[in-house]
mmCIF file of C-alpha atoms and ligand atoms in Angstrom:
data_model
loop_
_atom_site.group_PDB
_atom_site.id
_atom_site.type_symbol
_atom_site.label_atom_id
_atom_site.label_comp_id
_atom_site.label_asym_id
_atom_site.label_seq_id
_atom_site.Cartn_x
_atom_site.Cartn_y
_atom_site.Cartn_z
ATOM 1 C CA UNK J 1 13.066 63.723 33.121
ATOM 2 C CA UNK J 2 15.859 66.303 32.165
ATOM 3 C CA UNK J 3 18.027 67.317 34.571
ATOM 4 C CA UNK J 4 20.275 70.011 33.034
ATOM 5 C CA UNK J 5 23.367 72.093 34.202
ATOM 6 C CA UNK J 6 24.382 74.551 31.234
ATOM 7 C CA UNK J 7 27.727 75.927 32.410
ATOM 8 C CA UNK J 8 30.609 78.405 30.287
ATOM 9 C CA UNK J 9 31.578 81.769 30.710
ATOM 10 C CA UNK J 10 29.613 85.075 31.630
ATOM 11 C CA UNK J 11 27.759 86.074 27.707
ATOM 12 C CA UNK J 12 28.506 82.781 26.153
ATOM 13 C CA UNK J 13 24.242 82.732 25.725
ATOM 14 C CA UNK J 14 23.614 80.356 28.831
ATOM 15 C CA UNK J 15 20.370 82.372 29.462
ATOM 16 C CA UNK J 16 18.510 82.707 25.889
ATOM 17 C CA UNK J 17 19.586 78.920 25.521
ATOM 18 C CA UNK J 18 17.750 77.674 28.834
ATOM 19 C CA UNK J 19 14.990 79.929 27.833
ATOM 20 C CA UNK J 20 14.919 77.802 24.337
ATOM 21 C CA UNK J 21 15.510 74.754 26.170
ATOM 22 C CA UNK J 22 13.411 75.430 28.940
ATOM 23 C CA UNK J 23 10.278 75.844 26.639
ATOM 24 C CA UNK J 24 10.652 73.037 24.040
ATOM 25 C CA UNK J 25 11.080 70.257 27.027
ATOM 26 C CA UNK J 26 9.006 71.868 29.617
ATOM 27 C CA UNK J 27 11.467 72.584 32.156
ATOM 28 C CA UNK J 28 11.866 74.440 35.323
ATOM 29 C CA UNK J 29 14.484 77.110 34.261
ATOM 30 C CA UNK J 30 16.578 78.327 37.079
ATOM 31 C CA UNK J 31 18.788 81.138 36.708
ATOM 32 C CA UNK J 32 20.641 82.292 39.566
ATOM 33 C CA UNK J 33 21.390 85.598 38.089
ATOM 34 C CA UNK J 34 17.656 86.257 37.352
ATOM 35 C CA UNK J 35 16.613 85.111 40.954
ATOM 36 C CA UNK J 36 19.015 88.295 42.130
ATOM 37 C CA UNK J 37 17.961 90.710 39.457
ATOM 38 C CA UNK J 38 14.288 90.282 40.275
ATOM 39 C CA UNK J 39 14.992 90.700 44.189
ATOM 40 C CA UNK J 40 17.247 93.753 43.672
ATOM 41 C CA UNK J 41 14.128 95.204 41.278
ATOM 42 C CA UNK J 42 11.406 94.404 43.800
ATOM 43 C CA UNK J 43 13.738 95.577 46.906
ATOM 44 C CA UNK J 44 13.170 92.155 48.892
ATOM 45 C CA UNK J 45 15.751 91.852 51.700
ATOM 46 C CA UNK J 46 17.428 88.955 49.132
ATOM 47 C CA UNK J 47 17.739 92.670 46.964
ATOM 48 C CA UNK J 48 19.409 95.026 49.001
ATOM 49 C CA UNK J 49 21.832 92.650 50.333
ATOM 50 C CA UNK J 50 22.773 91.447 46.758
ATOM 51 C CA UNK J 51 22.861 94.531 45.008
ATOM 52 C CA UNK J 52 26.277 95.992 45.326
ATOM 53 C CA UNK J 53 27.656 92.704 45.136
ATOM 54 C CA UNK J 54 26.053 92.387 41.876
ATOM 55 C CA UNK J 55 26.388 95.385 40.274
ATOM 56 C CA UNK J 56 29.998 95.130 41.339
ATOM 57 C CA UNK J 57 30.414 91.532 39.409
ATOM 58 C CA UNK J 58 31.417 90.065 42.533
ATOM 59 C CA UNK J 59 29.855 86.551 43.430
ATOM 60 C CA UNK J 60 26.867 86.367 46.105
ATOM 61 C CA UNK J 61 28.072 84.309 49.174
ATOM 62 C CA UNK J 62 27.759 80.442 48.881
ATOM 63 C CA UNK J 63 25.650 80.125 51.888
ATOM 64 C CA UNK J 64 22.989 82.763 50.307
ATOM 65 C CA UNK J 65 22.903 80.899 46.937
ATOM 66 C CA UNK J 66 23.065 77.681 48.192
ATOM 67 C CA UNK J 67 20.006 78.234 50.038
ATOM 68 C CA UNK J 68 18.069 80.169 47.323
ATOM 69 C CA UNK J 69 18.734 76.742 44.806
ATOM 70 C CA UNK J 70 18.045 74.828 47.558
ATOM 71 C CA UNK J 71 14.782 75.845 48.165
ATOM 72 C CA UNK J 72 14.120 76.289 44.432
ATOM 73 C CA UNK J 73 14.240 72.915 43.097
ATOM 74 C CA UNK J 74 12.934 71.469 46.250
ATOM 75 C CA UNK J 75 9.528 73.878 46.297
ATOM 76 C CA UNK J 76 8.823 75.053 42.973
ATOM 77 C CA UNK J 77 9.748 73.152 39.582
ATOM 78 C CA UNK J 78 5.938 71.792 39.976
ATOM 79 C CA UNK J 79 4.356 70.379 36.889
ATOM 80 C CA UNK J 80 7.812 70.234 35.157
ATOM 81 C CA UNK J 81 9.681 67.776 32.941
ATOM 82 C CA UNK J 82 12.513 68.667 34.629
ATOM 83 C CA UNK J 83 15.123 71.342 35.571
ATOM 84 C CA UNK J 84 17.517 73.374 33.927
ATOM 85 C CA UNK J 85 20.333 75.438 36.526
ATOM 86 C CA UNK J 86 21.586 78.406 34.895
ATOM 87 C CA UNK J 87 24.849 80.419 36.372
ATOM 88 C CA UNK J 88 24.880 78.036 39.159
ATOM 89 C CA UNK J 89 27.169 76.618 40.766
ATOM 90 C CA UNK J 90 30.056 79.158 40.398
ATOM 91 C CA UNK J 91 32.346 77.418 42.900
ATOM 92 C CA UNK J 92 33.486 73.825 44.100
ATOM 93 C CA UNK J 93 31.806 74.548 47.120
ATOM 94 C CA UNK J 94 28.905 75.504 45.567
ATOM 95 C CA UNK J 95 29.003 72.145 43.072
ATOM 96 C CA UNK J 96 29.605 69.991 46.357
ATOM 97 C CA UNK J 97 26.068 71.494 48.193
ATOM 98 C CA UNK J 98 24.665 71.034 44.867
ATOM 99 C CA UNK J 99 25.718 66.841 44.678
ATOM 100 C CA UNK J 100 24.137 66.892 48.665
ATOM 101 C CA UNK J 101 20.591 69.051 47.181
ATOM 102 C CA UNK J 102 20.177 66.745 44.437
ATOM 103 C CA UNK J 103 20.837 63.440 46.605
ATOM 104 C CA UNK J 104 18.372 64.640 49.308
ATOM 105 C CA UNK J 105 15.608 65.366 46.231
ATOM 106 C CA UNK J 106 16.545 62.445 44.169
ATOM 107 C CA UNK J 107 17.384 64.386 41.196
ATOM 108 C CA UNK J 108 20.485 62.873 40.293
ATOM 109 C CA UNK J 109 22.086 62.277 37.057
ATOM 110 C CA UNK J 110 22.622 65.933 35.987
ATOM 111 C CA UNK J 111 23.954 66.319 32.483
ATOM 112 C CA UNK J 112 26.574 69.176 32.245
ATOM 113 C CA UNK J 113 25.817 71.010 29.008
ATOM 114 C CA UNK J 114 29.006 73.219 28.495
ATOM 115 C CA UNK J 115 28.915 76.325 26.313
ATOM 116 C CA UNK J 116 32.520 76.757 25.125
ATOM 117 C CA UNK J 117 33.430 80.119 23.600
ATOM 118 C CA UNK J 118 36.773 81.904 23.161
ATOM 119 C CA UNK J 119 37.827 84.781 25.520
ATOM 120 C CA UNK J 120 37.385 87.732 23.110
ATOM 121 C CA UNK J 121 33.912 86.413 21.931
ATOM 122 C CA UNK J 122 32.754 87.254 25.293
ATOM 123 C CA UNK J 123 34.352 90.294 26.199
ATOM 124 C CA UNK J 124 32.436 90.833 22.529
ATOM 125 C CA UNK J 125 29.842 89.925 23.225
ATOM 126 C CA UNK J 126 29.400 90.953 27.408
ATOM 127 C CA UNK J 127 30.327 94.617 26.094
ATOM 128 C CA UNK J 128 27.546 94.749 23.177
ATOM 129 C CA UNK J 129 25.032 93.220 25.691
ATOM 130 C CA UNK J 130 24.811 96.380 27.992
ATOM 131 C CA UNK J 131 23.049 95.331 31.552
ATOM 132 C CA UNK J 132 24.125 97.567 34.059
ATOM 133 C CA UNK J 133 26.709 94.840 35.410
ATOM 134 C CA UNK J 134 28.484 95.041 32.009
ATOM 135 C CA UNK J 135 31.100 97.755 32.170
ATOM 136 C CA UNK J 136 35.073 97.035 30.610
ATOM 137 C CA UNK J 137 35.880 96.430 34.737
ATOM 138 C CA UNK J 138 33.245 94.117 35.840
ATOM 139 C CA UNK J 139 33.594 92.110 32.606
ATOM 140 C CA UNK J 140 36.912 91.359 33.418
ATOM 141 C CA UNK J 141 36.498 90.480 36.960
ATOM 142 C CA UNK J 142 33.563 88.207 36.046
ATOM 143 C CA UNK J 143 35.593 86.623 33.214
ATOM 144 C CA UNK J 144 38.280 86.441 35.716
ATOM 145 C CA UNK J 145 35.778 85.029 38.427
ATOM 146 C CA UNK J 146 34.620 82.355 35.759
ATOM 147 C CA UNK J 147 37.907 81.101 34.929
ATOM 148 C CA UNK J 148 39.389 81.406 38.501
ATOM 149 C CA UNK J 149 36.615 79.753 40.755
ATOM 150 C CA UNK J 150 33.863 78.831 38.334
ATOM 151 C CA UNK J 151 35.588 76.745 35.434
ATOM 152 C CA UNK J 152 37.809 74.392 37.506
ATOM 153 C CA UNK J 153 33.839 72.887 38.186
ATOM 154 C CA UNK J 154 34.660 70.732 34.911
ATOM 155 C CA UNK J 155 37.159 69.024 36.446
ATOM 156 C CA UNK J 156 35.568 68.432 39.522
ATOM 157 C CA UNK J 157 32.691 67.102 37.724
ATOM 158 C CA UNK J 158 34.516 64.989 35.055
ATOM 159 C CA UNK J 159 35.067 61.979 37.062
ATOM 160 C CA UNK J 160 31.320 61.088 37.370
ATOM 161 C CA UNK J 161 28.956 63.234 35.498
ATOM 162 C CA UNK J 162 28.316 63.262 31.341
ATOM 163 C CA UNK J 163 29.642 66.617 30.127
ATOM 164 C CA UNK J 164 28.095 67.746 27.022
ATOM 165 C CA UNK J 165 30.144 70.506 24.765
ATOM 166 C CA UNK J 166 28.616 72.748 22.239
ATOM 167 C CA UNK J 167 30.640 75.587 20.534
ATOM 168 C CA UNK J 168 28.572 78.252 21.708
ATOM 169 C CA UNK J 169 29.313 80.638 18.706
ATOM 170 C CA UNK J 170 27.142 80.777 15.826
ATOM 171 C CA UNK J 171 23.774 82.194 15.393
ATOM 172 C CA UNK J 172 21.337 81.429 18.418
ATOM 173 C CA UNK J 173 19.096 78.859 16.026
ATOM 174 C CA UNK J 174 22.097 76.852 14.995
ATOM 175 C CA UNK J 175 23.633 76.954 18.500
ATOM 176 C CA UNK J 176 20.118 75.323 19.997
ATOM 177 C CA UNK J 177 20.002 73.069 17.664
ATOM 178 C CA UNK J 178 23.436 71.512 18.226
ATOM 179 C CA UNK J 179 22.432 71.485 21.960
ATOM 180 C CA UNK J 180 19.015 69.643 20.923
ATOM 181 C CA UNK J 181 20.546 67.195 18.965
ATOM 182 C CA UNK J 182 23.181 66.422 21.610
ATOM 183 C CA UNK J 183 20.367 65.720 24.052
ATOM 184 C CA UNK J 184 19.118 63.257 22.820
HETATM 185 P P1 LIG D 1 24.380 85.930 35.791
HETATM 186 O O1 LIG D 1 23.043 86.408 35.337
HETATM 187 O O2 LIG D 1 24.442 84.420 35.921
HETATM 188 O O3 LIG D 1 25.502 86.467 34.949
HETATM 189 O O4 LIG D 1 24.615 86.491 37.272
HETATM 190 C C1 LIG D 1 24.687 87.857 37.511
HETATM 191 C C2 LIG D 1 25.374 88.124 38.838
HETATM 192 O O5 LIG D 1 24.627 87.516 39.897
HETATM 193 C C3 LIG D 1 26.774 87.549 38.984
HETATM 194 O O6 LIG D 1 27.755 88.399 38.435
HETATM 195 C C4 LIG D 1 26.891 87.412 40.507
HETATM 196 O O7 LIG D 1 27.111 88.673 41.119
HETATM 197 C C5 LIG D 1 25.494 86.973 40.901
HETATM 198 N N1 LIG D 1 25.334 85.492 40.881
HETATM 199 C C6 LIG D 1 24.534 84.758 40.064
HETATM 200 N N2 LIG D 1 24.627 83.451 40.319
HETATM 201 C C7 LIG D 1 25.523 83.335 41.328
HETATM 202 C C8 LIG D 1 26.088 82.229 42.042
HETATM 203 N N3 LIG D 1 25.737 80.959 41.756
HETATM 204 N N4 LIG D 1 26.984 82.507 43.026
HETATM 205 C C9 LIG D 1 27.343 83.759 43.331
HETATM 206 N N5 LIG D 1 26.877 84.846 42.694
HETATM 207 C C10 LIG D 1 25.973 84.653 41.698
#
């Protein structure tokens, strides 16, 4: 059974990876992100209190996204081979509810699969991807965000979880197939 955390900066191609991922191992893809977008589209009560916050680039409170993983992984990976969290967690407290979730499901074991990627490559890349959170501001808060609350995760997690790093740069193909081969 995978169980996969793909972590790195806003743009650095976490999503279209766990979607490559998620369909050649059969996985349960989780993305965070996606969760919100789809609640703010359909207008759920999850929507309207996550929209400005979202379109903003600001980050959702813990409690709200702990909760929403939470009952996630424990109610719907179903017939899965496994897992794959995308754009979660964002903060130490976050990646310490996360440890407790996984304990209480037996999932443990998570592999970190870290996307590395130079600054400008994402502002790049963020600014040529054009979602309606993508605007010169909110790219820089959420790159600020990332590197602020977000990236000191690595550290936290170094002491007793595998960490996996793949240059995320390169043409999407090439960068899946690094990650595939480093699987294994
Ligand atoms: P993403 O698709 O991962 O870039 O997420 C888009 C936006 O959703 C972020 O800029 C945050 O506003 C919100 N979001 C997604 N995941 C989280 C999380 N784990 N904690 C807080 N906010 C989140």
């Amino acid at each position: 059974m995978h169980k996969i955390l793909i972590f790195g900066a806003p743009g650095v191609g976490k999503g279209t990876q766990s979607q490559l991922l998620s369909e050649k191992l059969n996985l349960y893809h989780l993305s965070t992100g996606e969760v919100l977008r789809e609640a703010i589209s359909e207008g759920t009560e999850l929507g309207i209190k996550a929209k400005k916050i979202v379109e903003s680039g600001h980050l959702v409170s813990d409690d709200l996204m702990i909760g929403i993983v939470h009952d996630a992984l424990k109610n719907r990976m179903n017939s899965k081979d496994g897992f794959i969290l995308d754009g979660f967690p964002r903060t130490i407290d976050q990646a310490k509810a996360l440890d407790g979730i996984l304990k209480e499901l037996g999932l443990e074991d998570l592999k970190i699969l870290h996307l590395v990627a130079n600054d400008d490559e994402i502002i790049k890349r963020l600014m040529l991807r054009g979602r309606t959170d993508d605007n010169a501001e909110t790219i820089k808060l959420r790159l600020n965000l990332y590197l602020d609350s977000t990236k000191p995760i690595l550290e936290y997690y170094k002491p007793y979880r595998k960490i996996i790093e793949v240059n995320g740069i390169g043409e999407i193909e090439e960068v899946f197939g690094k990650i595939l081969s480093k699987l294994q």
